[in-house]
Tab-separated table of C-alpha atoms in Angstrom:
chain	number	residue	atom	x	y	z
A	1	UNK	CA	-30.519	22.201	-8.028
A	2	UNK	CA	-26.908	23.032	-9.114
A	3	UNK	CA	-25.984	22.948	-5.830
A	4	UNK	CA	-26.803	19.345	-5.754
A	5	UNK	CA	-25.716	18.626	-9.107
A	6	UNK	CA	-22.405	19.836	-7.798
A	7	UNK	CA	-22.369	17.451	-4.766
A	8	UNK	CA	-23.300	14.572	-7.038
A	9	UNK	CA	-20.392	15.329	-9.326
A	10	UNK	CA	-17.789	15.483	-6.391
A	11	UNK	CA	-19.444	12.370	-4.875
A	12	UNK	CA	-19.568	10.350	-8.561
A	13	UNK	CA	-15.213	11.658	-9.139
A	14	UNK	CA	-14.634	10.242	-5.302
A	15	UNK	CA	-16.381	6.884	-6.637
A	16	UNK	CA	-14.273	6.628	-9.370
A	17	UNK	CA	-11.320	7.626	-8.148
A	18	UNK	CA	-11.221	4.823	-5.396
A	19	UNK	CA	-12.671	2.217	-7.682
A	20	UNK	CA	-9.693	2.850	-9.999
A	21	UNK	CA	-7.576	3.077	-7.367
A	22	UNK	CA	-8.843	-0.244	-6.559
A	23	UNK	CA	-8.068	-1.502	-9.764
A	24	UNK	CA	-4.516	-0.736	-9.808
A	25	UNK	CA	-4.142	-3.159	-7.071
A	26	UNK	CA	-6.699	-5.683	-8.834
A	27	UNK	CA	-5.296	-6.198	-12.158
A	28	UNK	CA	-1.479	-7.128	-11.371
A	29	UNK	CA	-2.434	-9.214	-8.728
A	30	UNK	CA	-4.487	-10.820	-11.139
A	31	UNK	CA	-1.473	-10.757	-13.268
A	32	UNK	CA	0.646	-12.228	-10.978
A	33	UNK	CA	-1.872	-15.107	-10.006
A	34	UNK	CA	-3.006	-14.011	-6.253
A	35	UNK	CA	-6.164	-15.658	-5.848
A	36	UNK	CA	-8.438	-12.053	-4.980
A	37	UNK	CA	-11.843	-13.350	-3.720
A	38	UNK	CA	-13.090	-9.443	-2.748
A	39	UNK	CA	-13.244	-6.075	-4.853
A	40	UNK	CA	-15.085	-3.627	-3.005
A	41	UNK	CA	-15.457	0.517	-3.083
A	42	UNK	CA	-16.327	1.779	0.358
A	43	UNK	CA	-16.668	-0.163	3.964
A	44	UNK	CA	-19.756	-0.689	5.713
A	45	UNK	CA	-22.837	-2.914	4.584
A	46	UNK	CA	-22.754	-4.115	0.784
A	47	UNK	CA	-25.056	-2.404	-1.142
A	48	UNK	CA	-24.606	-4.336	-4.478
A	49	UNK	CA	-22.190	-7.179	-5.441
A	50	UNK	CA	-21.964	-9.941	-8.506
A	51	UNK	CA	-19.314	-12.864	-8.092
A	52	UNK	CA	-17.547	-12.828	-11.388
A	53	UNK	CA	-15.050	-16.204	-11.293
A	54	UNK	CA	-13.345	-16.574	-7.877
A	55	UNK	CA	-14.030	-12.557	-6.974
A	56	UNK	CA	-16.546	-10.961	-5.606
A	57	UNK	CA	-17.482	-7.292	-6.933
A	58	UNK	CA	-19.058	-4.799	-4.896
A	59	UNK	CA	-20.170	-1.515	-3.123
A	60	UNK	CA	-20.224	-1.036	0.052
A	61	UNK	CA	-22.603	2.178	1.934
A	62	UNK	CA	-19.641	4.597	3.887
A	63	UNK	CA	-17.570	5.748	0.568
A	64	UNK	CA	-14.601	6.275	2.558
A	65	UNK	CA	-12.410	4.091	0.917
A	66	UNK	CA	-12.200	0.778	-0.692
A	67	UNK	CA	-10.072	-3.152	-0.995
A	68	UNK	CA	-9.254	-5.801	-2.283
A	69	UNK	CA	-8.714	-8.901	-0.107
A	70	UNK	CA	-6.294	-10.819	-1.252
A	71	UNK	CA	-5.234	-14.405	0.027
A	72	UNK	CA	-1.892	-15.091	2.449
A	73	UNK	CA	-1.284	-10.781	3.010
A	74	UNK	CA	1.226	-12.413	5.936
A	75	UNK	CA	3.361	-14.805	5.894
A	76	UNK	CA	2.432	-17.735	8.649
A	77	UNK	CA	5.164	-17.693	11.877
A	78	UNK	CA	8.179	-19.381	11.592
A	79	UNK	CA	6.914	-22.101	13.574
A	80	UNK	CA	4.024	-23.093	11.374
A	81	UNK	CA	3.170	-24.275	8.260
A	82	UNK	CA	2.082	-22.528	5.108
A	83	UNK	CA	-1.972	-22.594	4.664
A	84	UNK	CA	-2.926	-23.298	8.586
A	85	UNK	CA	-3.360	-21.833	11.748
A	86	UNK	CA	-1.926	-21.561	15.407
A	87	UNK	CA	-4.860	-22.649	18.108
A	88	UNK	CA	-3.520	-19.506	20.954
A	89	UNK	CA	-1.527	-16.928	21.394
A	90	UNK	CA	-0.826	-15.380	24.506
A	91	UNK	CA	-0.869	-11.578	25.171
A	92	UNK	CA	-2.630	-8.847	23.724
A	93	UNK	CA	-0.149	-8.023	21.236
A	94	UNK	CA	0.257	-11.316	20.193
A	95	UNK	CA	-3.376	-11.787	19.584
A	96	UNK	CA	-3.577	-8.797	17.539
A	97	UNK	CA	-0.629	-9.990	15.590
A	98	UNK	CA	-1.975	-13.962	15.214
A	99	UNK	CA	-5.906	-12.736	14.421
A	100	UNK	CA	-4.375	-10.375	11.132
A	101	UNK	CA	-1.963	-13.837	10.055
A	102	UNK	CA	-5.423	-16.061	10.877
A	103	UNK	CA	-7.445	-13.869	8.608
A	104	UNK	CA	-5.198	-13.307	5.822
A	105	UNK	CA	-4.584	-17.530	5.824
A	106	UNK	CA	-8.642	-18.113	6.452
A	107	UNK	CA	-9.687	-18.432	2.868
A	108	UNK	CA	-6.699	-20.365	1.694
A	109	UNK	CA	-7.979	-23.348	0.045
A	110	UNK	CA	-6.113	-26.444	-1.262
A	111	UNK	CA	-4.599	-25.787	-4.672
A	112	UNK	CA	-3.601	-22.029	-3.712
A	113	UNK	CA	-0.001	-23.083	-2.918
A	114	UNK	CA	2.181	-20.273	-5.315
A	115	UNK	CA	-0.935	-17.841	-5.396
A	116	UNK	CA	-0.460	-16.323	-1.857
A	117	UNK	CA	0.646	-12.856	-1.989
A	118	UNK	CA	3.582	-13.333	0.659
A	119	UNK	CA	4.839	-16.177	-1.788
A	120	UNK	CA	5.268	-13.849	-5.083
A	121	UNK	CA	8.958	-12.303	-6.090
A	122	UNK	CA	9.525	-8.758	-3.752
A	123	UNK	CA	9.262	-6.899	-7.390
A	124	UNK	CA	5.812	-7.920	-7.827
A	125	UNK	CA	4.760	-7.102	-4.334
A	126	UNK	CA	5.677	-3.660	-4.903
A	127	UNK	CA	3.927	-3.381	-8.293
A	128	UNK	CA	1.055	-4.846	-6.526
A	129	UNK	CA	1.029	-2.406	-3.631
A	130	UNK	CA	2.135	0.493	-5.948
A	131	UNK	CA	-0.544	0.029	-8.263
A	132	UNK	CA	-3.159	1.911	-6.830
A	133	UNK	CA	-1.414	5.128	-5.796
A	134	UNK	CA	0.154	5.436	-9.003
A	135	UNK	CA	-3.707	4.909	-10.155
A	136	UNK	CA	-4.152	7.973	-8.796
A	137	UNK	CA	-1.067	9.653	-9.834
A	138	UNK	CA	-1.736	9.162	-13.569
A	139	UNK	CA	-5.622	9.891	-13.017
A	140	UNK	CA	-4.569	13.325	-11.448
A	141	UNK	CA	-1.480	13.707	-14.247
A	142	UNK	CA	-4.385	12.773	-17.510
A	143	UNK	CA	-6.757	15.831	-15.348
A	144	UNK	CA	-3.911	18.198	-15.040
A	145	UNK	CA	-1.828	17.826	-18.125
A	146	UNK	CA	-5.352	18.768	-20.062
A	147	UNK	CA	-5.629	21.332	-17.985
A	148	UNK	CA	-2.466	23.293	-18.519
A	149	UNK	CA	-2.711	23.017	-22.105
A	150	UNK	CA	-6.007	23.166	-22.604
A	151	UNK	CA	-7.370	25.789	-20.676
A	152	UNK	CA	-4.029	26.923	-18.989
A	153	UNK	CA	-2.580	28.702	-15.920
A	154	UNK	CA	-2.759	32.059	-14.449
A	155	UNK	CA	0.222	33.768	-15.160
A	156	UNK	CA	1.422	37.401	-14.401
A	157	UNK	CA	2.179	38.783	-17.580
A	158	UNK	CA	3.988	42.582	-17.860
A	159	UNK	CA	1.045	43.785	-19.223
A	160	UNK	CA	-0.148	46.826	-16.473
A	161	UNK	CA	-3.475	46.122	-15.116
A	162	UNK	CA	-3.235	49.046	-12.210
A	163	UNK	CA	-0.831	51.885	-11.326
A	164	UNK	CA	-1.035	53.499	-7.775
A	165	UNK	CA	-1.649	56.672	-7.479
A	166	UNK	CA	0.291	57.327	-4.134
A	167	UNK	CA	2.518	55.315	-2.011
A	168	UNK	CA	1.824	54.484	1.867
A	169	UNK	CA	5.418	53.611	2.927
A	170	UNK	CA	3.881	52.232	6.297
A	171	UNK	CA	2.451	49.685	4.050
A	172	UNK	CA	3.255	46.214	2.699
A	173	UNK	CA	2.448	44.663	-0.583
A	174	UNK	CA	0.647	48.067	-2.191
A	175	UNK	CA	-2.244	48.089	-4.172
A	176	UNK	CA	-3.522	50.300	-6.934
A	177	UNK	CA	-6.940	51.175	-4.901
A	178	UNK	CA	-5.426	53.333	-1.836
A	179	UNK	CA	-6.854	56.574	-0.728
A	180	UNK	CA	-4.108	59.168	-0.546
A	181	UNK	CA	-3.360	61.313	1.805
A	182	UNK	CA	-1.183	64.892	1.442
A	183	UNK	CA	1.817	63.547	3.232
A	184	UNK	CA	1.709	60.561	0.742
A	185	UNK	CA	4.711	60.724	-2.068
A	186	UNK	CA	3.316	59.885	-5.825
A	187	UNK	CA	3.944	56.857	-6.721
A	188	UNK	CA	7.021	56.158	-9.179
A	189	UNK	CA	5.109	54.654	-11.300
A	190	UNK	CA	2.592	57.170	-11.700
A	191	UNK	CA	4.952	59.842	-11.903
A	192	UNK	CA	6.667	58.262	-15.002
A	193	UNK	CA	3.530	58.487	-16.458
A	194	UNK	CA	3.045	54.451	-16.638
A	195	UNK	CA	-0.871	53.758	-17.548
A	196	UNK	CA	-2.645	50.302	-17.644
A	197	UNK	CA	-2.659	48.515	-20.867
A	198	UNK	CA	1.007	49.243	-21.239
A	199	UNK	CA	3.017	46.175	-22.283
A	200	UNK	CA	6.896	46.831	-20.235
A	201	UNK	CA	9.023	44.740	-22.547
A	202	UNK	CA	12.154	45.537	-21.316
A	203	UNK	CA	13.945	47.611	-17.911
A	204	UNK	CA	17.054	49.263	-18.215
A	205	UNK	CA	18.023	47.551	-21.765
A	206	UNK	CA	17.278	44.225	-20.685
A	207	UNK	CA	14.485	42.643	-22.176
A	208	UNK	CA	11.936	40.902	-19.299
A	209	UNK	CA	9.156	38.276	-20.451
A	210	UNK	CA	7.542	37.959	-17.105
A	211	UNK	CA	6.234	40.017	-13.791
A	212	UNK	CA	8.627	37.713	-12.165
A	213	UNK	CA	11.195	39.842	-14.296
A	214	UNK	CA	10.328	42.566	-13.795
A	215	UNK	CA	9.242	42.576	-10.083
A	216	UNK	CA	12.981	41.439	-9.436
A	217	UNK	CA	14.241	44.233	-11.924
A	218	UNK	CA	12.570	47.174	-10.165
A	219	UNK	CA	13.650	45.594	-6.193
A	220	UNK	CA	17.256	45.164	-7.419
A	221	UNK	CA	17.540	48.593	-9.077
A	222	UNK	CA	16.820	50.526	-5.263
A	223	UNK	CA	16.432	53.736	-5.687
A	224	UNK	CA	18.506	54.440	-8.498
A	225	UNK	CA	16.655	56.028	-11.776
A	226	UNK	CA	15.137	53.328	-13.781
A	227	UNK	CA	14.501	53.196	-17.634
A	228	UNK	CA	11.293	51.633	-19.191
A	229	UNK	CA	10.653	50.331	-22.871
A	230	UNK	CA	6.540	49.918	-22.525
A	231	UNK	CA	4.522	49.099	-25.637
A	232	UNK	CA	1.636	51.099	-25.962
A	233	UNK	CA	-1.415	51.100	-28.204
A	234	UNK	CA	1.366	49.316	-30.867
A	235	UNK	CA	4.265	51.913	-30.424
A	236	UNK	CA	6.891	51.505	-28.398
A	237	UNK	CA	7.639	54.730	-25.491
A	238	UNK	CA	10.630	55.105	-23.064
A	239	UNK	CA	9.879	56.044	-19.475
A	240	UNK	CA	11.599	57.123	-16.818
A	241	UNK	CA	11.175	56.231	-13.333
A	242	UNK	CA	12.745	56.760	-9.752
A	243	UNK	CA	11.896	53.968	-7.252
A	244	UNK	CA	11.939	54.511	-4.060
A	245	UNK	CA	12.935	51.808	-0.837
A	246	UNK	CA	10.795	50.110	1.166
A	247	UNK	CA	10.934	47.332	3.259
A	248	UNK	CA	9.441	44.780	1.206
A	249	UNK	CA	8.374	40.879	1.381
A	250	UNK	CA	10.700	38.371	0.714
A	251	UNK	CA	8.900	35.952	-2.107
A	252	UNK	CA	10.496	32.366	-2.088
A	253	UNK	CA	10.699	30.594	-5.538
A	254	UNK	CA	7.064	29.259	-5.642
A	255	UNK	CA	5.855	33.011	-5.902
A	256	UNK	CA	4.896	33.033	-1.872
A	257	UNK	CA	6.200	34.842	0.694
A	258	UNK	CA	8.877	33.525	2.909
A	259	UNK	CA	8.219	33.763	7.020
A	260	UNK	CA	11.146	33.434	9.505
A	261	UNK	CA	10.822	30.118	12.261
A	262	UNK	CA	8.742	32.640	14.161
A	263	UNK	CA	6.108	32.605	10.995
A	264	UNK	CA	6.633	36.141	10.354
A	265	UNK	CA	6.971	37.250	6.901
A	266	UNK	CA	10.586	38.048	5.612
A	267	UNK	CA	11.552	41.263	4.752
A	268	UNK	CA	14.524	43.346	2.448
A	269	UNK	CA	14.567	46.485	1.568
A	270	UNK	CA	13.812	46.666	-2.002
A	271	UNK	CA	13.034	49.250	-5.090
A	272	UNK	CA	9.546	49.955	-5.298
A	273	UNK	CA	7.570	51.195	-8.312
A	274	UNK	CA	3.786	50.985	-7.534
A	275	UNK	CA	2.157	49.259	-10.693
A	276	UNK	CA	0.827	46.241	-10.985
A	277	UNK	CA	0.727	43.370	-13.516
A	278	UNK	CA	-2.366	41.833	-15.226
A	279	UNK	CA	-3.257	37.977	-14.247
A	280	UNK	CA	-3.844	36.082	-17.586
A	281	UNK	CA	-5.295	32.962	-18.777
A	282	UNK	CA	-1.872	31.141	-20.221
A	283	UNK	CA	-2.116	27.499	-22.083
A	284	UNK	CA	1.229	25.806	-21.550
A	285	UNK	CA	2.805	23.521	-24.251
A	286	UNK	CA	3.335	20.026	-23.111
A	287	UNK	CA	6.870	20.430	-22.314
A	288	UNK	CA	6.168	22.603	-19.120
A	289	UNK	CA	3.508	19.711	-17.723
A	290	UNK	CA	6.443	17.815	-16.149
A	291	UNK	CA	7.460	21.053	-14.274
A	292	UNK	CA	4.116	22.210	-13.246
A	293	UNK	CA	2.607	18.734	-12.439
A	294	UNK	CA	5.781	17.979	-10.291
A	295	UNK	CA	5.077	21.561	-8.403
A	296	UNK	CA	1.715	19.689	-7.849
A	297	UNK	CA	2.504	16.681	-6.344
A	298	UNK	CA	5.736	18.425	-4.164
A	299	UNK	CA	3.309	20.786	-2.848
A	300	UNK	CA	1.118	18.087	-1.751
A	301	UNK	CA	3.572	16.134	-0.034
A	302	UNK	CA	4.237	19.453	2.064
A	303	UNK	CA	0.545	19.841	2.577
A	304	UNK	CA	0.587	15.759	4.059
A	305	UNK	CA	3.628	16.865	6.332
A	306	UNK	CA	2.069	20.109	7.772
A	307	UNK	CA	-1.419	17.964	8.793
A	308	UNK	CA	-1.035	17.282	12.160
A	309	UNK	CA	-0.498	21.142	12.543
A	310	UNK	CA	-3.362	21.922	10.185
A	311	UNK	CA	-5.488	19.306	12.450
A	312	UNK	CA	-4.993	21.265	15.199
A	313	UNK	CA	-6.350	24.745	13.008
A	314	UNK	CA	-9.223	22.152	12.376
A	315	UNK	CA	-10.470	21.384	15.638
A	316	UNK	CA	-9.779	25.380	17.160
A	317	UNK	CA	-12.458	26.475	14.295
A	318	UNK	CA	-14.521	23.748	14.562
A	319	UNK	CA	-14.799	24.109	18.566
A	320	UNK	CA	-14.204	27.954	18.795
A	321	UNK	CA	-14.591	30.668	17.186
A	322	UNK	CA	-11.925	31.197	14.485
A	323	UNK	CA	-12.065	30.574	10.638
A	324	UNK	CA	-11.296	27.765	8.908
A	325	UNK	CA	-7.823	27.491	6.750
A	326	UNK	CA	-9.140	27.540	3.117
A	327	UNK	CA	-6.163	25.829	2.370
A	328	UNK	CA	-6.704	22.920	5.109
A	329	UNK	CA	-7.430	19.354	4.896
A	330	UNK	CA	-11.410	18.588	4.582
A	331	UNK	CA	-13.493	15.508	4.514
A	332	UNK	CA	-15.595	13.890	1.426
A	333	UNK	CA	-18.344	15.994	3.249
A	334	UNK	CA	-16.100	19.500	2.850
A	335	UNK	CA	-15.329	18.405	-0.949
A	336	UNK	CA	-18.526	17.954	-1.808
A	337	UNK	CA	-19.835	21.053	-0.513
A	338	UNK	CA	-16.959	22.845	-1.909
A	339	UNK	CA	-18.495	21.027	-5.223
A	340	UNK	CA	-22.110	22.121	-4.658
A	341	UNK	CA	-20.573	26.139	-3.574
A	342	UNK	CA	-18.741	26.059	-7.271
A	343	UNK	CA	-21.715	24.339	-8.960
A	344	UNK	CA	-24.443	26.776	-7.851
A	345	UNK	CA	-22.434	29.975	-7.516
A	346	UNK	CA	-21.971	32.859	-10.380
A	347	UNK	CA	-18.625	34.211	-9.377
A	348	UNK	CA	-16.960	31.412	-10.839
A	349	UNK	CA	-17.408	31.802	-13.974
A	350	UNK	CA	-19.640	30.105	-16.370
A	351	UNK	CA	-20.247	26.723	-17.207
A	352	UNK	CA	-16.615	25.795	-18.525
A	353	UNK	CA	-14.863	27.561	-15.921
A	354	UNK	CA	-16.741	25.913	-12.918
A	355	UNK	CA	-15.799	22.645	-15.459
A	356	UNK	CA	-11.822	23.074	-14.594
A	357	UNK	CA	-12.548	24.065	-11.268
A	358	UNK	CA	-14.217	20.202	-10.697
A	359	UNK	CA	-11.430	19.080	-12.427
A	360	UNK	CA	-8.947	20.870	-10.762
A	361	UNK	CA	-10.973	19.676	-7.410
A	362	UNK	CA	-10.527	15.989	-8.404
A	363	UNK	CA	-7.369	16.193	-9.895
A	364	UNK	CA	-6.166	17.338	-6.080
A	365	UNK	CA	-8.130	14.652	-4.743
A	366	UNK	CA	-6.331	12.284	-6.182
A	367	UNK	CA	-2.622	13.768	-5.886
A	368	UNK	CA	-4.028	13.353	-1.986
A	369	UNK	CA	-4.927	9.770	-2.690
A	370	UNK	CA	-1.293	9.024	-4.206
A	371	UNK	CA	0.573	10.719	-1.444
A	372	UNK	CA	-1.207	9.829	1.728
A	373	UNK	CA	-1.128	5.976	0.510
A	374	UNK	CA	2.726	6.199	0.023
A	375	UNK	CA	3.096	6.814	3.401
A	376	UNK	CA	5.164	3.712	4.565
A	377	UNK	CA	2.879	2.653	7.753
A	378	UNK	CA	0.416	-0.079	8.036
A	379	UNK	CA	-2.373	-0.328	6.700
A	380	UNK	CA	-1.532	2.146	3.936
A	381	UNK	CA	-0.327	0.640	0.694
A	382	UNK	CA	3.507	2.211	1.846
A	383	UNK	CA	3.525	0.194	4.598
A	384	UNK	CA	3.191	-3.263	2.772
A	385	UNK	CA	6.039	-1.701	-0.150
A	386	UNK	CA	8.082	-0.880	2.698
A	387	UNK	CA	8.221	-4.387	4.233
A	388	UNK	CA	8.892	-6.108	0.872
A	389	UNK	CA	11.774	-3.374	0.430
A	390	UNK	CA	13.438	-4.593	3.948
A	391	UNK	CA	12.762	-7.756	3.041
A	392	UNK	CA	14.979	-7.428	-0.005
A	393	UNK	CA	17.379	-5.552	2.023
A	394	UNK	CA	17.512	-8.824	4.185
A	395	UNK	CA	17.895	-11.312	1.577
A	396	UNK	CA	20.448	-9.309	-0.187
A	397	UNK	CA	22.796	-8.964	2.966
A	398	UNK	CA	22.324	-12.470	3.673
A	399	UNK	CA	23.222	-13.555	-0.185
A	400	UNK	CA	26.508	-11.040	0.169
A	401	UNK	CA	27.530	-12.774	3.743
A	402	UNK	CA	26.775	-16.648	2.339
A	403	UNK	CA	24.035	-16.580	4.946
A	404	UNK	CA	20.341	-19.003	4.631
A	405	UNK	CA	17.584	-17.568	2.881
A	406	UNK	CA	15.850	-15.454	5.808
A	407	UNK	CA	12.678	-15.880	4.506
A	408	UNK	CA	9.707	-13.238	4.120
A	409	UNK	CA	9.517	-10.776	6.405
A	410	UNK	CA	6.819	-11.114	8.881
A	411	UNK	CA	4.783	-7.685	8.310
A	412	UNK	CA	1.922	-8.822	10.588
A	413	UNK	CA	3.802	-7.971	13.759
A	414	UNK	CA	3.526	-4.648	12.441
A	415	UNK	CA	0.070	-4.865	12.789
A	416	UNK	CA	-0.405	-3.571	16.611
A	417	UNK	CA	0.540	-0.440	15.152
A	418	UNK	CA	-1.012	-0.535	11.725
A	419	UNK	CA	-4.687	-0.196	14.841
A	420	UNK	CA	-2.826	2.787	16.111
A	421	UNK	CA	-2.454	4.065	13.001
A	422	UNK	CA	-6.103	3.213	11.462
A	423	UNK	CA	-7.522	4.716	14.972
A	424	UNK	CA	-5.852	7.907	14.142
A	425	UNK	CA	-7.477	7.825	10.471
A	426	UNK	CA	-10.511	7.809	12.283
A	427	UNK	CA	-9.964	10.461	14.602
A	428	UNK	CA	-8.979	12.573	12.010
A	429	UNK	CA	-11.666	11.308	9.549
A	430	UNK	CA	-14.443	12.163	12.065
A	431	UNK	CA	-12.896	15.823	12.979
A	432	UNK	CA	-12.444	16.791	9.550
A	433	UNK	CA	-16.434	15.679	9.063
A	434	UNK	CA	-17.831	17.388	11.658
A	435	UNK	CA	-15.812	20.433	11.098
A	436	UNK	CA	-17.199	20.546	7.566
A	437	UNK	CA	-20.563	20.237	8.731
A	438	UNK	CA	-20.379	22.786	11.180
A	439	UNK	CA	-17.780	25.472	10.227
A	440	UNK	CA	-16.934	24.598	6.678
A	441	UNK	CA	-14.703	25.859	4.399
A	442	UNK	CA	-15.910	28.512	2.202
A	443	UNK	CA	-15.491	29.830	-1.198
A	444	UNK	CA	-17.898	32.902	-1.437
């Protein structure tokens, strides 16, 4: 029953998100006085729809998506007058190009002269087209900003959670749990007499505020002796240390570990202490939300560049044998079952902690929404900003030269490749589905 509960939740956020998405295209066109005689969520057959004035509002059965249809999206050919059509084209890529300018121009009517949308100012264009990603930018900023300072982020604090007892020097990235042999030195940190629950608050003199701090503290110091102001049980003790080298991973500035072109993690040879910090719950004031939502949205940008490799991770575990990247693009079918796995699952938490998870779920779903539709190809929203910003580019070099008014710029020859484009959103549409249904990514 949760599990469902869970899918219905991921499939109700989807909803929204694309019908608000939806209506940050809606409302300045609206504004702006493009006649708009379709609002729809999802493709397919309509399920419901009410006309309301000179629009038509609706759901549609495959919630992959959603439009509005707007009157005049191209401009008609130079060669033909505004609010008709050419009989014949010849050539396939002409016909592609003529049916997208005939379908855009079919449902002009007399008395829409001035509400086309190739007829409106290049700055309202681009609010037009920009309005729905930035929908979902400020849907996933309102989820994450109450989310950092609400329930907060997991930070490494100094506090000691584990010491190791011994150190493997053939290993990596120690942890506090190994099994020690007798050629196995102690490990610094043990031999200092460092215990969990100690607070270190400051490493050779220098006060640190963070594991970051001190992590960088300990590698920089080699293997040179090493002092330690700890708090413990409300007193304040000075330890003594003497780190030893190891060749260690090289962590970039988002906290992950940096690999050569070869993909191999980077190594130094750094001081080495054996303890480890605790993981805490942190709320952030408001000031920080800038720096952690941007994090957000520049990590998903990398994310939308690394796809076509990630697609190809996709298809090896969905036709082979090998596991699927948790961190790898999914489907509406993946999301939801990642939904349902949260829902109906005890190891995350209890109610209000599978809550931000959701959130935190939707919240990504939408930073997705906002990137992929910048993209500045055809049929995405990008593509149609990306035309009106050339077409500024034009006018403005003509105006600077004394040169005519080129007129708009005719984005439906674009449209041969806005099918190439739209076929590979299928592709990858139906991969990612099937690969969810049959080797999905999993949480537990």
């Amino acid at each position: 029953m949760l599990y469902v509960l869970g899918v219905l939740l991921a499939v109700l956020g989807i909803g929204l998100s694309i019908a608000l998405h939806e209506i940050g295209h809606l409302v300045p066109a609206k504004k702006f006085g493009v006649r708009v005689p379709q609002y729809m969520v999802g493709f397919g057959p309509t399920i419901w729809s009410r006309r309301r004035g000179e629009t038509e509002y609706g759901v549609k059965a495959i919630p992959l998506g959603g439009y509005i249809r707007m009157i005049g999206m191209f401009p008609p050919a130079k060669d033909q007058a505004e609010g008709t059509m050419r009989s014949s084209s010849t050539g396939r890529m002409s016909q592609l190009v003529e049916e997208a300018r005939q379908q855009s121009l079919e449902e002009v009517q007399p008395g829409d002269d001035g509400r086309m949308f190739f007829q409106l100012p290049i700055w309202k264009r681009i609010i037009i087209m920009l309005g729905g990603p930035v929908m979902n930018l400020l849907i996933a900023l309102v989820l994450f900003t109450g989310i950092f300072t609400l329930h907060g982020v997991a930070v490494t604090t100094p506090t000691i959670s584990s010491v190791n007892e011994c150190v493997d020097i053939q290993q990596m990235g120690q942890q506090a749990a190994n099994t020690c042999t007798a050629d196995m030195p102690v490990a610094p940190a043990n031999a200092a007499g460092l215990k969990p629950g100690d607070k270190i608050t400051a490493i050779n003199g220098t006060p640190v505020e963070s594991w970051t701090d001190v992590r960088m503290a300990i590698r920089a110091n080699l293997d040179k002796p090493l002092t330690m102001a700890v708090d413990r049980d409300g007193s304040t003790k000075k330890l003594t240390a003497d780190p030893i080298v190891l060749n260690m991973p090289v962590y970039g500035d988002d906290g992950q570990p940096e690999k050569d072109a070869k993909g191999a993690v980077r190594t130094e040879r750094a001081g080495f202490l054996g303890a480890s910090g605790s993981v805490e719950m942190q709320k952030q004031p408001i000031t920080a939300v800038p720096g952690l939502f941007g994090d957000q949205v520049g990590a998903t940008y990398e994310l939308l560049v690394k796809i076509p490799q990630k697609l190809v991770g996709v298809a090896e575990a969905a036709f082979g044998s090998s596991e699927r990247d948790p961190n790898g693009p999914m489907s509406v079918v993946g999301v939801g079952r990642i939904a349902g796995e949260v829902a109906s699952s005890d190891i995350f938490g209890d109610a209000g902690d599978k809550a931000i998870l959701l959130l935190t779920l939707l919240g990504s779903l939408n930073l997705v929404l906002f990137a992929f539709n910048t993209v500045p190809l055809l049929p995405l929203d990008g593509g149609h900003v990306a035309g009106a910003l050339w077409e500024g580019i034009k006018k403005g070099w003509a105006r600077l030269r004394g040169l005519p008014d080129p007129g708009p710029v005719d984005v439906a020859k674009a449209m041969p490749l806005a099918y190439v484009v739209a076929l590979a959103f299928i592709g990858m549409t139906l991969l990612l589905v099937y690969a969810d249904i049959v080797k999905p990514v999993r949480l537990t």
